[in-house]
XYZ file of C-alpha atoms in Angstrom:
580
model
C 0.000 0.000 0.000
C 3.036 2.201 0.142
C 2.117 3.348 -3.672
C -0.915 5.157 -2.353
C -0.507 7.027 1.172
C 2.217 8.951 -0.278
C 2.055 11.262 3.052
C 1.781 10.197 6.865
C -0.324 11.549 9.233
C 2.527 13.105 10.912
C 3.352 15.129 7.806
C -0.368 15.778 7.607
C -0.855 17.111 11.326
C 2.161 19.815 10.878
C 1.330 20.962 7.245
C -2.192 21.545 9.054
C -0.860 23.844 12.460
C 1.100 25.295 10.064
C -2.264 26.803 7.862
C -3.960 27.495 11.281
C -0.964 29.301 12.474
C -1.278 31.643 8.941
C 1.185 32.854 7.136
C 4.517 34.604 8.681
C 4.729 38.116 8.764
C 6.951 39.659 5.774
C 9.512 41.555 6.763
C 9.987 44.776 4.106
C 14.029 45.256 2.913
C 15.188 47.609 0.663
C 17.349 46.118 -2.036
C 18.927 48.285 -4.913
C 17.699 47.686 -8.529
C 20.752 46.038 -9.893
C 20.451 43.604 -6.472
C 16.712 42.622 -7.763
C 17.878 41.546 -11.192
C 19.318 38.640 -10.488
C 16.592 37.496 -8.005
C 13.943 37.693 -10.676
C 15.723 35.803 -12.827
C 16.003 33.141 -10.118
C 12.619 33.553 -9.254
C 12.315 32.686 -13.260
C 14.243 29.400 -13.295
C 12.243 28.285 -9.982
C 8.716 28.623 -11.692
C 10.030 27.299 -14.808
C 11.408 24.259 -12.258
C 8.170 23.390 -10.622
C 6.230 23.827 -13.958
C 8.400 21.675 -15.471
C 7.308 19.133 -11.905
C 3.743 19.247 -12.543
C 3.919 18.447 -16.047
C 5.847 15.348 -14.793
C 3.635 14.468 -12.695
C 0.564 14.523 -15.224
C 2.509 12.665 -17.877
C 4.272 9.656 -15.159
C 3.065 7.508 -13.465
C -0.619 7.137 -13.399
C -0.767 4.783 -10.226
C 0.600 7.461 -7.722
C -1.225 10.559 -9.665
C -4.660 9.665 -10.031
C -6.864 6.616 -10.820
C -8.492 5.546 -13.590
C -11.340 7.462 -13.544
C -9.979 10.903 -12.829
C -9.753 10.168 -8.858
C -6.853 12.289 -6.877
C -4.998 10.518 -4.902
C -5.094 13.549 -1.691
C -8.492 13.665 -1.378
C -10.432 16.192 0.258
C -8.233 18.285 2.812
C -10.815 17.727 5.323
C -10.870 14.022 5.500
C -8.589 12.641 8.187
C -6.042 9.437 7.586
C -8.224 6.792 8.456
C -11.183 8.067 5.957
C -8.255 8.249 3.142
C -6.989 4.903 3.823
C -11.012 3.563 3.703
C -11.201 5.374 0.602
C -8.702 4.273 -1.267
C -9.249 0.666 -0.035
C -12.488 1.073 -1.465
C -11.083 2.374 -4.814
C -8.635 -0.922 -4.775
C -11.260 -3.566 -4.833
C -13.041 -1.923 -7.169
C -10.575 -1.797 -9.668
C -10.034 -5.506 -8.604
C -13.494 -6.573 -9.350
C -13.227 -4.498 -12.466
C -10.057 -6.938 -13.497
C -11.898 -10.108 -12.090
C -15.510 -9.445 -14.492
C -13.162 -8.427 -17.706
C -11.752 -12.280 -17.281
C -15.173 -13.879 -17.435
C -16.655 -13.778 -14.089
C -20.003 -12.760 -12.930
C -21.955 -11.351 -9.969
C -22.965 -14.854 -8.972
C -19.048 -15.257 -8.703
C -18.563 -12.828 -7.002
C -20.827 -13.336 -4.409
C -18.871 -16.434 -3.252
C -16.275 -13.940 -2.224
C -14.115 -14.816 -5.251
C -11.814 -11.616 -4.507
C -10.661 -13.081 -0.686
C -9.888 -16.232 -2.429
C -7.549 -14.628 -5.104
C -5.684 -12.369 -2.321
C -5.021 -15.390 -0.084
C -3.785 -17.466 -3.103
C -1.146 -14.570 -3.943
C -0.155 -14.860 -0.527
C 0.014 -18.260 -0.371
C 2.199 -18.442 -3.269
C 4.772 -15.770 -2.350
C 5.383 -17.847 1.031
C 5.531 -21.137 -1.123
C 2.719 -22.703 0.114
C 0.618 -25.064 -1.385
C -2.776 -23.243 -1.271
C -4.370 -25.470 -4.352
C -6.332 -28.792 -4.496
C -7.413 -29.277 -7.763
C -6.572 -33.217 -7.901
C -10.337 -34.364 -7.806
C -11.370 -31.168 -10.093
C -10.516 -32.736 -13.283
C -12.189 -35.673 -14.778
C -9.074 -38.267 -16.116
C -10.564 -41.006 -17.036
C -12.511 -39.360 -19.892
C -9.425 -37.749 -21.377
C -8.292 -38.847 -25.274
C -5.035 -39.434 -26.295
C -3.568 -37.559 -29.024
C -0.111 -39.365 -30.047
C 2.026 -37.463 -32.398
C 5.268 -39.060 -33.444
C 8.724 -36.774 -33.825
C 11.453 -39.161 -34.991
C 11.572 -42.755 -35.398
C 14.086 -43.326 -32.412
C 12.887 -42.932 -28.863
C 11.136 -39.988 -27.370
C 13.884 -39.103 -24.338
C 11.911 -35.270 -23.120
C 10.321 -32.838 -23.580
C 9.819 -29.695 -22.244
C 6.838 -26.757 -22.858
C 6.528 -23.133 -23.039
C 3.263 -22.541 -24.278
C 2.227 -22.218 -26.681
C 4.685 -24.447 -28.125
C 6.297 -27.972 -27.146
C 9.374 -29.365 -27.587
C 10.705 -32.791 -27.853
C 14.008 -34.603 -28.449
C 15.592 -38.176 -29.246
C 18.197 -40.484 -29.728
C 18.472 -40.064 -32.856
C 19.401 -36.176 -31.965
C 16.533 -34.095 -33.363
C 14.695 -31.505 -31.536
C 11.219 -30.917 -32.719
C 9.520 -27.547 -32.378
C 5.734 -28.162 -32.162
C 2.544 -25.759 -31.917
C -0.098 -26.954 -29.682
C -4.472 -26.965 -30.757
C -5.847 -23.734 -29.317
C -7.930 -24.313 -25.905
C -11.157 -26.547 -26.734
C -13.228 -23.278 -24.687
C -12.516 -21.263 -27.973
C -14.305 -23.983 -30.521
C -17.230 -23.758 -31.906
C -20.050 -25.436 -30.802
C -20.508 -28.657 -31.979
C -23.761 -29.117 -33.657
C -26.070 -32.039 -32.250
C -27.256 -34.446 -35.051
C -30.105 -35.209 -36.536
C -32.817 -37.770 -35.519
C -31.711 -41.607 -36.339
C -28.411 -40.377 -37.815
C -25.282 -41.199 -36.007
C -22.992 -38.465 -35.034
C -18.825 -39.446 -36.317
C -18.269 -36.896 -32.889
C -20.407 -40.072 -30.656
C -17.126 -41.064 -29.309
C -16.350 -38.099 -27.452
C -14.386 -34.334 -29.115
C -12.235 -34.375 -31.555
C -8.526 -35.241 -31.766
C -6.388 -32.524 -32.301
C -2.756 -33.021 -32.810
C 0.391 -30.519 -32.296
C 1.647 -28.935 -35.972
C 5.403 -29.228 -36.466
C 6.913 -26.023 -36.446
C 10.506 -26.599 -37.272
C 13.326 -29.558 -35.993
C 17.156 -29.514 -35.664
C 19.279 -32.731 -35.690
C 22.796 -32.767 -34.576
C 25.592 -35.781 -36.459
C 27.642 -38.486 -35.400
C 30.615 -36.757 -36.628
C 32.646 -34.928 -34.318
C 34.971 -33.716 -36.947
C 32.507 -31.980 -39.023
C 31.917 -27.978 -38.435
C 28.314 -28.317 -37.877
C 29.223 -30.299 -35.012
C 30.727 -27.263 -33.661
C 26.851 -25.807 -32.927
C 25.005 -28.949 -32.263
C 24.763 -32.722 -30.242
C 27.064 -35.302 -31.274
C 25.360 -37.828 -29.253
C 22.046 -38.653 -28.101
C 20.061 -35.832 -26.403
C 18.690 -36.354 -22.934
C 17.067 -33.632 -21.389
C 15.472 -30.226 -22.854
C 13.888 -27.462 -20.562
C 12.376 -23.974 -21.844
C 12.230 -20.912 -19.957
C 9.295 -19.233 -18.703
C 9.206 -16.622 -21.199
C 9.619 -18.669 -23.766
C 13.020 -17.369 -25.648
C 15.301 -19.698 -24.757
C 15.407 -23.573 -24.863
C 18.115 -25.658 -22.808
C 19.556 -29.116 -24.231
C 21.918 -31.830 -22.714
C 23.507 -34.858 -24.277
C 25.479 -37.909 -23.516
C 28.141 -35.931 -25.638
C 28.514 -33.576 -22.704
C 27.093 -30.469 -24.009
C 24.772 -28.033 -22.842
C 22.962 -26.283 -25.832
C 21.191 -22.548 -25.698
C 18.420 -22.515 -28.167
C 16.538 -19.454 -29.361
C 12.992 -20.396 -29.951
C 12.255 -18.140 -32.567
C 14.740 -20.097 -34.965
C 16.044 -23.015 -33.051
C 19.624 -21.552 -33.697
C 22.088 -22.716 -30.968
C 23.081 -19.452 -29.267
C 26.069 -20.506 -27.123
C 27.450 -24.345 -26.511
C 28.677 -25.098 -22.902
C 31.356 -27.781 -22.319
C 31.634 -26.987 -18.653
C 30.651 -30.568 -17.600
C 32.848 -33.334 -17.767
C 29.991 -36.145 -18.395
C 26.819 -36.264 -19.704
C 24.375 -33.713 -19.301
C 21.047 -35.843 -17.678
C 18.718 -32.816 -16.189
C 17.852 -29.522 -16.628
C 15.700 -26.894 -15.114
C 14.837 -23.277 -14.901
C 14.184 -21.470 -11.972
C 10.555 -19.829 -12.080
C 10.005 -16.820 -13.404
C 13.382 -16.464 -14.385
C 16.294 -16.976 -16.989
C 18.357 -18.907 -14.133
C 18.806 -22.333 -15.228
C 20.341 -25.298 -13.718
C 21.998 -28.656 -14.924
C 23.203 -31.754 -13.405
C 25.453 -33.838 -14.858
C 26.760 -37.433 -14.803
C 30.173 -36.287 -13.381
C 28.594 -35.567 -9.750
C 27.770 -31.908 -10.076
C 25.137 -29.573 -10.438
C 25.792 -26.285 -12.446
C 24.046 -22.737 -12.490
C 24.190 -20.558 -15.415
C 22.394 -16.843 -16.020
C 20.902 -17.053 -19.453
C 20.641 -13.586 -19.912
C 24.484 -12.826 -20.058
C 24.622 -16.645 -21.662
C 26.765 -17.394 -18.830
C 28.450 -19.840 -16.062
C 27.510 -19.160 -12.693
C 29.050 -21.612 -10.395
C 29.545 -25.464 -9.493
C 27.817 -27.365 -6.693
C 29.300 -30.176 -5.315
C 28.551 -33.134 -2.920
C 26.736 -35.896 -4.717
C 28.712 -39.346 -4.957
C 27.333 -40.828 -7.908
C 25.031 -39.109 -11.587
C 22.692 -36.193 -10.603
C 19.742 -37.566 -12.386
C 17.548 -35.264 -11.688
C 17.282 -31.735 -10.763
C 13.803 -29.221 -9.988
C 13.516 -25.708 -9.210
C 10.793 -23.084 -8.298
C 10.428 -19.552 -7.333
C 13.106 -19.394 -4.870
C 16.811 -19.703 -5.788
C 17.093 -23.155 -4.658
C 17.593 -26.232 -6.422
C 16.192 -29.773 -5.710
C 18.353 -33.196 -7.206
C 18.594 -36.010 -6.995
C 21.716 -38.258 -6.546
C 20.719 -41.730 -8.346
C 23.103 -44.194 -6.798
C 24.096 -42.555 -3.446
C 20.393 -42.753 -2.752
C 20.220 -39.264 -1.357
C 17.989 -35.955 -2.323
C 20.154 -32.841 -1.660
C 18.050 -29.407 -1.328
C 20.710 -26.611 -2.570
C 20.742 -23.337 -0.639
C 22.632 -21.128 -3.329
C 22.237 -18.292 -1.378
C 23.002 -19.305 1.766
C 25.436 -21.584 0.642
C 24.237 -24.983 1.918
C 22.688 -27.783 1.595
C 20.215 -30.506 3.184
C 20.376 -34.140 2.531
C 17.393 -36.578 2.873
C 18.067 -40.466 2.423
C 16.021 -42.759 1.425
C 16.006 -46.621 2.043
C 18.514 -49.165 3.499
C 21.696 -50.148 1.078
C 21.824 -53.591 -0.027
C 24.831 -54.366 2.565
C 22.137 -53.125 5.285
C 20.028 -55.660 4.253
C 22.638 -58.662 5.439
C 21.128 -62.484 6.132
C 18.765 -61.401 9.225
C 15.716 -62.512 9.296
C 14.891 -59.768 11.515
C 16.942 -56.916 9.537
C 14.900 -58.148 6.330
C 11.202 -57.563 8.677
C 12.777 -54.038 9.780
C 12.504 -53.006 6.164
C 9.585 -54.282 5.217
C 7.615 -53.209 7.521
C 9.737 -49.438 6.567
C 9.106 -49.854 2.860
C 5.608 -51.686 2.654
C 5.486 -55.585 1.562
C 5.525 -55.041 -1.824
C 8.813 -52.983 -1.543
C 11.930 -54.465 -3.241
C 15.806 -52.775 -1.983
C 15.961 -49.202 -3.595
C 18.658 -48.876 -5.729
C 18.289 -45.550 -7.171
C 16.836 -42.392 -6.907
C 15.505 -42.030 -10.393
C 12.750 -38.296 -9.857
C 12.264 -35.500 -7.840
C 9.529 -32.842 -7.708
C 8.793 -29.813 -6.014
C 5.156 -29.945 -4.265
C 6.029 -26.514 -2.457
C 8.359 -24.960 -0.735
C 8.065 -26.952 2.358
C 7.969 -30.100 0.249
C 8.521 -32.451 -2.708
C 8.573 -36.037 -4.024
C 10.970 -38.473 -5.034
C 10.358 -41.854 -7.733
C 12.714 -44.812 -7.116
C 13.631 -47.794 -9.211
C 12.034 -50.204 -6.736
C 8.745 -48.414 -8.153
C 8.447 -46.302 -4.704
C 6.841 -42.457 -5.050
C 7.836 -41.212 -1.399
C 6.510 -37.668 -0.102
C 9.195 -35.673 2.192
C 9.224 -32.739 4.193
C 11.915 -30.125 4.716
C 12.148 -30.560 8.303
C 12.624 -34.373 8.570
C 15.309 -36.534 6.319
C 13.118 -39.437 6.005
C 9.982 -39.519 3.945
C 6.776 -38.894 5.700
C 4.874 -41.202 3.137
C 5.366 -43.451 0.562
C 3.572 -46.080 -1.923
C 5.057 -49.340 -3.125
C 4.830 -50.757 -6.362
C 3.036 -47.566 -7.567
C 3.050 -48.729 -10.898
C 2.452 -52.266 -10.814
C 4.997 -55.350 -10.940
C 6.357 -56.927 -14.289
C 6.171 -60.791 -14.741
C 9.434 -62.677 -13.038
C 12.143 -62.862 -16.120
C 12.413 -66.634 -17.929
C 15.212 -67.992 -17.689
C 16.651 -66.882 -21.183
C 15.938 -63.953 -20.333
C 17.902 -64.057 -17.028
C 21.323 -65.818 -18.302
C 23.581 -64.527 -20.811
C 24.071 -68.768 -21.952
C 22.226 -70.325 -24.859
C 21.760 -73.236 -22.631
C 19.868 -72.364 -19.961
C 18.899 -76.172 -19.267
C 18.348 -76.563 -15.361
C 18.856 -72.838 -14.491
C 16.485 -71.636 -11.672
C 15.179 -68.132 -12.207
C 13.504 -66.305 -8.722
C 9.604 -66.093 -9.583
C 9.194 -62.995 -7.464
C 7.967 -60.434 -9.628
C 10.569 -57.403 -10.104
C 8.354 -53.716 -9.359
C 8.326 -51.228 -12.268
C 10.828 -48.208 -12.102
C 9.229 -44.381 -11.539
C 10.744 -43.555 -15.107
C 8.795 -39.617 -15.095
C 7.541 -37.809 -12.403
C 5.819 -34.212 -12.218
C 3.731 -32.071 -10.222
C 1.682 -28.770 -10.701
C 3.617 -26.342 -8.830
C 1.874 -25.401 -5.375
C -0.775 -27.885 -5.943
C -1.742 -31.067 -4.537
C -1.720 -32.940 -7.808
C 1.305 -35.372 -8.658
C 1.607 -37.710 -12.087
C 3.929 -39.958 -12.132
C 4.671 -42.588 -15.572
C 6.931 -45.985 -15.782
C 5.970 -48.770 -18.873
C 2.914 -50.162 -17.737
C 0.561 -48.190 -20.041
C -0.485 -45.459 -17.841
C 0.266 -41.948 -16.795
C -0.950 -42.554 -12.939
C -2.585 -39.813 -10.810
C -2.233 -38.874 -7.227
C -2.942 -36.383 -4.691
C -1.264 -35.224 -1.808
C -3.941 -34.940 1.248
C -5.383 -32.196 2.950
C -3.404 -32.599 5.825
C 0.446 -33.112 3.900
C 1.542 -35.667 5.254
C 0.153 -38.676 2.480
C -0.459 -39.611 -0.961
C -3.048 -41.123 -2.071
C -4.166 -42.295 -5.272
C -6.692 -40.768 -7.367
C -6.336 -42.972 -10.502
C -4.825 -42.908 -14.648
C -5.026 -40.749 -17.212
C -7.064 -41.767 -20.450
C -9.511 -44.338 -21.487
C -9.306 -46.905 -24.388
C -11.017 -45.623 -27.810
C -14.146 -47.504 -26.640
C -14.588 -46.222 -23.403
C -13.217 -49.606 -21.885
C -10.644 -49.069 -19.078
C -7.537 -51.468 -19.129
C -6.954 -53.078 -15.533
C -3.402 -54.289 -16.299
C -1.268 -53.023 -13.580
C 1.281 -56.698 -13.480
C -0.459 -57.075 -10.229
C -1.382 -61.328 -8.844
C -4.824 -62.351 -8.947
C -6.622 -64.358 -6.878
C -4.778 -67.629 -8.625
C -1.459 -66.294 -8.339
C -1.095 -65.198 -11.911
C 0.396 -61.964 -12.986
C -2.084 -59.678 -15.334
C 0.203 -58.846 -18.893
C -2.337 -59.352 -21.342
C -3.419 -56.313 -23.203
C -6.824 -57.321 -24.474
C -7.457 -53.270 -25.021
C -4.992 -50.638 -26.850
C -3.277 -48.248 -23.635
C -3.315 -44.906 -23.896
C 0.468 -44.591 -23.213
C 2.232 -47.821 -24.465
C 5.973 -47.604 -24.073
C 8.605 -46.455 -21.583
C 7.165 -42.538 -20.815
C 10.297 -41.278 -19.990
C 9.258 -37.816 -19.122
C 6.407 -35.612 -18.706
C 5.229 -31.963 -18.330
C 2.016 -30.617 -17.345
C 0.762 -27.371 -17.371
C -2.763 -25.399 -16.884
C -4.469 -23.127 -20.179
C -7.861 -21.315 -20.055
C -9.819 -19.138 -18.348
C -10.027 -19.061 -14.548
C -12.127 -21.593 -12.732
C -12.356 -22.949 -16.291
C -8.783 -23.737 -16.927
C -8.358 -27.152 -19.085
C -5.108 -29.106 -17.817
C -2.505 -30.416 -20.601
C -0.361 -33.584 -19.872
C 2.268 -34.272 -22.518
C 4.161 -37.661 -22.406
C 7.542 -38.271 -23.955
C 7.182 -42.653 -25.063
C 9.821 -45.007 -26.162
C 10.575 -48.590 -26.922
C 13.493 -47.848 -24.652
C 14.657 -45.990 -21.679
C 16.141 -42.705 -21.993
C 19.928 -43.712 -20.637
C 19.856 -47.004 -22.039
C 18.773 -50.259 -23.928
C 18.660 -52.567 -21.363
C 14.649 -52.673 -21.078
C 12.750 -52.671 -24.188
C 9.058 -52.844 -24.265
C 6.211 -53.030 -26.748
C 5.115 -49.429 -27.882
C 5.831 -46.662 -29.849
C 7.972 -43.950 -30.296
C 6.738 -40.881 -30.248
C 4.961 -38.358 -28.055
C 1.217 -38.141 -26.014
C -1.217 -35.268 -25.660
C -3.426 -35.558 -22.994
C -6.041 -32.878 -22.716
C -8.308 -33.317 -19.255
C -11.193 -30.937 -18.531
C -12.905 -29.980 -15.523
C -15.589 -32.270 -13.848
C -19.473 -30.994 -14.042
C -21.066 -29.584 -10.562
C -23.235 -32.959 -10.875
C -20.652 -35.553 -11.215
């Protein structure tokens, strides 16, 4: 409120004895002629001076002169500061309301005390809270998949600034694409006619990104275009918030600077001294960091195209990394089993660990109960750390290789939740499968079924809504409760072409058997190796976007290969009705 009570009632109180007290007596001098000269010319400039003032102050800045309609910002001189401060309060909400019907809203809207709501969620996102529960808003199972398909090799990212999308492969191609407008602004569809069946029946219509415009890097190191461009297989993308510059990082080492405009590299970073496996940009901002198979997480300022500093104190690949509003950084240490919160400011760090190491484990029968009963039944040893997320401020979430999604809090270094097997279990490997030998004649394979990896993970930013992906078919939903201290599952994204839902999850049956037939097409078949969400429309209205990167393979390797395609998955998941 500083912008309007210019004055304080101090100021006020003395400018006011000082008009009661009237003006001071003049005192008469006699000055010569050639003495008064020079004062009139002074007296000149000074006019000239605070002309030149009030002409500033008409042409400046209309939020501390007047208000939109024509209203001073003083006020009467006989009003005192309390009946200025209720004034201009007034004037505030009005010109809020003003803002709040020019995006669609009504009186009826209003009436529910709309404007309260928006000032606490401002709040409530400049302290980092999460302040939105939208998880049971949307309607998922009704949502159509729209595949489009950039390259023939495996989908590895993607990464969105709307309204375009990016994705990137193996094969070293980065594709540019231009998302369907919201479905608010269609047309009506028009209902058909009596006894005539409607082609639209099924649902509304698909509606698949247009390519804008692709690079592809080469193979050949020695060639000059290799000078600008991947030389090996690109792993990670991530596109700042305002949408001019898009960040790449390959197994070749490289970090990439895109502009959007022409996907022209703009400067090539060879900082890192391994692969490049994660990138993110702070919100809001052209800050962007990078973690890297050689242990270390970078920062670099975008806007001077330039390297910050190093952070160090992972022992094995940073995997992951996630930011948000604040300068901190969230990653994730794969193999050391450890999420470190980065402090850049401050200068330090937090480290959470998850799960016992497999030397923790040992031959007790008692040590093996301890961590079951830590981990769930269905829990396997956690190898890796595979995804992390920012929730909030005060928390995040973490995906794990033994298929674990774990919810932690900033003030303890365990997690304060987690669910096994999130994704399902895959059928126990035969035996040709499990030994390198052509002869696998009397080999014993374990018939415990291994748990699916957490392969993508993502949340809306101060919301409790989480998805999380692996290669059973399904981008699966879940919410974080009320309270913050649980997950809980809220169900998949999509629904066959017929309407039929797919219950193939690996879990037993009742007979022991593991489900892995597919009797119905998924809506996500493949490894989804990452994915990105993000919110478009109107207010109270908005329609939420879930875009899927799929592949026959995972994104650092070829050691699991699964039925599917490669390509990409547009999920577009509207708002439920007040009835359902």
């Amino acid at each position: 409120m500083s912008s309007f009570f210019t004055t304080s009632i101090s100021e006020r109180k003395k400018s006011r004895a000082a008009k009661a007290s009237g003006p001071p007596l003049k005192r008469k001098r006699v000055v010569s002629s050639e003495a008064a000269k020079p004062r009139k010319a002074n007296k000149k400039v000074r006019d000239e001076s605070i002309s030149g003032s009030d002409s500033e102050l008409e042409t400046g800045s209309e939020g501390l002169a007047s208000f939109d309609d024509g209203t001073s910002i003083s006020g009467s001189e006989d009003e005192n500061g309390t009946e200025r401060r209720r004034r201009l309060a007034e004037r505030y909400l009005e010109n809020l309301k003003e803002g709040i019907d020019e995006n669609g809203f009504d009186a009826a809207d209003l009436d529910r005390d709309l404007i309260a709501e928006r000032l606490q969620e401002d709040v409530s996102e400049s302290k980092g809270k999460l302040y939105r529960h939208i998880a049971t808003t949307y309607d998922f199972a009704t949502a159509i998949p729209v595949q489009f398909r950039p390259a023939a090799t495996s989908t590895t990212c993607v990464a969105v600034s709307v309204p375009y999308v990016y994705t990137a492969n193996k094969d070293m191609t980065i594709t540019q694409w231009k998302l369907p407008p919201d479905r608010l602004n269609d047309p009506p569809v028009p209902e058909p006619e009596p006894n005539q069946v409607s082609p639209k029946s099924r649902g509304p219509p698909r509606r698949r990104p247009v390519r804008v415009q692709s690079t592809r890097g080469t193979h050949r190191p020695s060639s000059k275009s290799s000078l600008q461009n991947h030389t090996a297989p690109i792993l990670c993308l991530a596109a700042s918030s305002d949408g001019r510059f898009l960040a790449s990082g390959g197994a070749d080492k490289r970090l990439i600077i895109w502009s959007t405009e022409t996907l022209k590299p703009l400067r090539v970073f060879s900082q890192h001294r391994d692969a490049v496996l994660s990138l993110a940009f702070r919100h809001s901002t052209n800050q962007l960091y990078s973690g890297s198979a050689d242990r270390t997480i970078k920062t670099w300022s975008l806007n001077e195209l330039a390297y910050v500093e190093t952070l160090f104190g992972h022992q094995d690949a940073v995997i992951d990394v996630a930011a948000l509003a604040q300068e901190r950084c969230l990653s994730a240490g794969s193999r050391d089993r450890t999420v470190r919160l980065w402090k850049v400011v401050e200068e330090t760090q937090l480290v959470f660990r998850n799960g016992p190491m497999a030397g923790e484990m040992g031959s007790s029968k008692f040590k093996q109960k301890a961590v079951k009963a830590t981990l769930g039944p269905d829990a396997g040893l956690e190898g890796s750390i595979e995804r992390v997320a920012f929730v909030d401020d005060e928390a995040f979430v973490s995906g794990s290789d033994n298929g674990t999604i774990s919810l932690w809090s900033m003030h303890k270094k365990k997690p304060i939740s987690s669910i096994s097997a999130a994704h399902g279990f895959d059928a126990p490997p035969t035996p040709e499968e499990y030994y390198a030998e052509v002869d696998t004649t009397g080999k014993v394979v374990s018939s415990i079924p291994l748990p699916r990896w957490i392969t993508a993970l993502a949340v809306v930013p101060y919301s409790d809504l989480i998805l999380s992906g692996s290669w059973d078919g399904y981008v699966r939903v879940w919410k974080v409760s009320t309270d913050k201290r649980r997950i809980e599952p809220v169900g998949h994204i999509g629904a066959t072409l017929d309407g039929v839902e797919v219950e193939n999850d690996g879990r037993e049956t009742s007979d022991g058997e593991i489900l892995t037939s597919m009797s119905q097409p998924l809506p996500a078949r493949g490894v989804i190796n990452d994915i990105d969400v993000f919110e478009q429309g109107k207010r109270g209205k908005e329609t939420l976007h879930v875009i899927a990167a799929l592949g026959k393979e995972h994104r650092l390797g070829r050691w699991k290969k699964v039925k599917g395609r490669n390509g990409a998955v547009l999920f577009e998941i509207s708002k439920r009705s007040e009835g359902q």
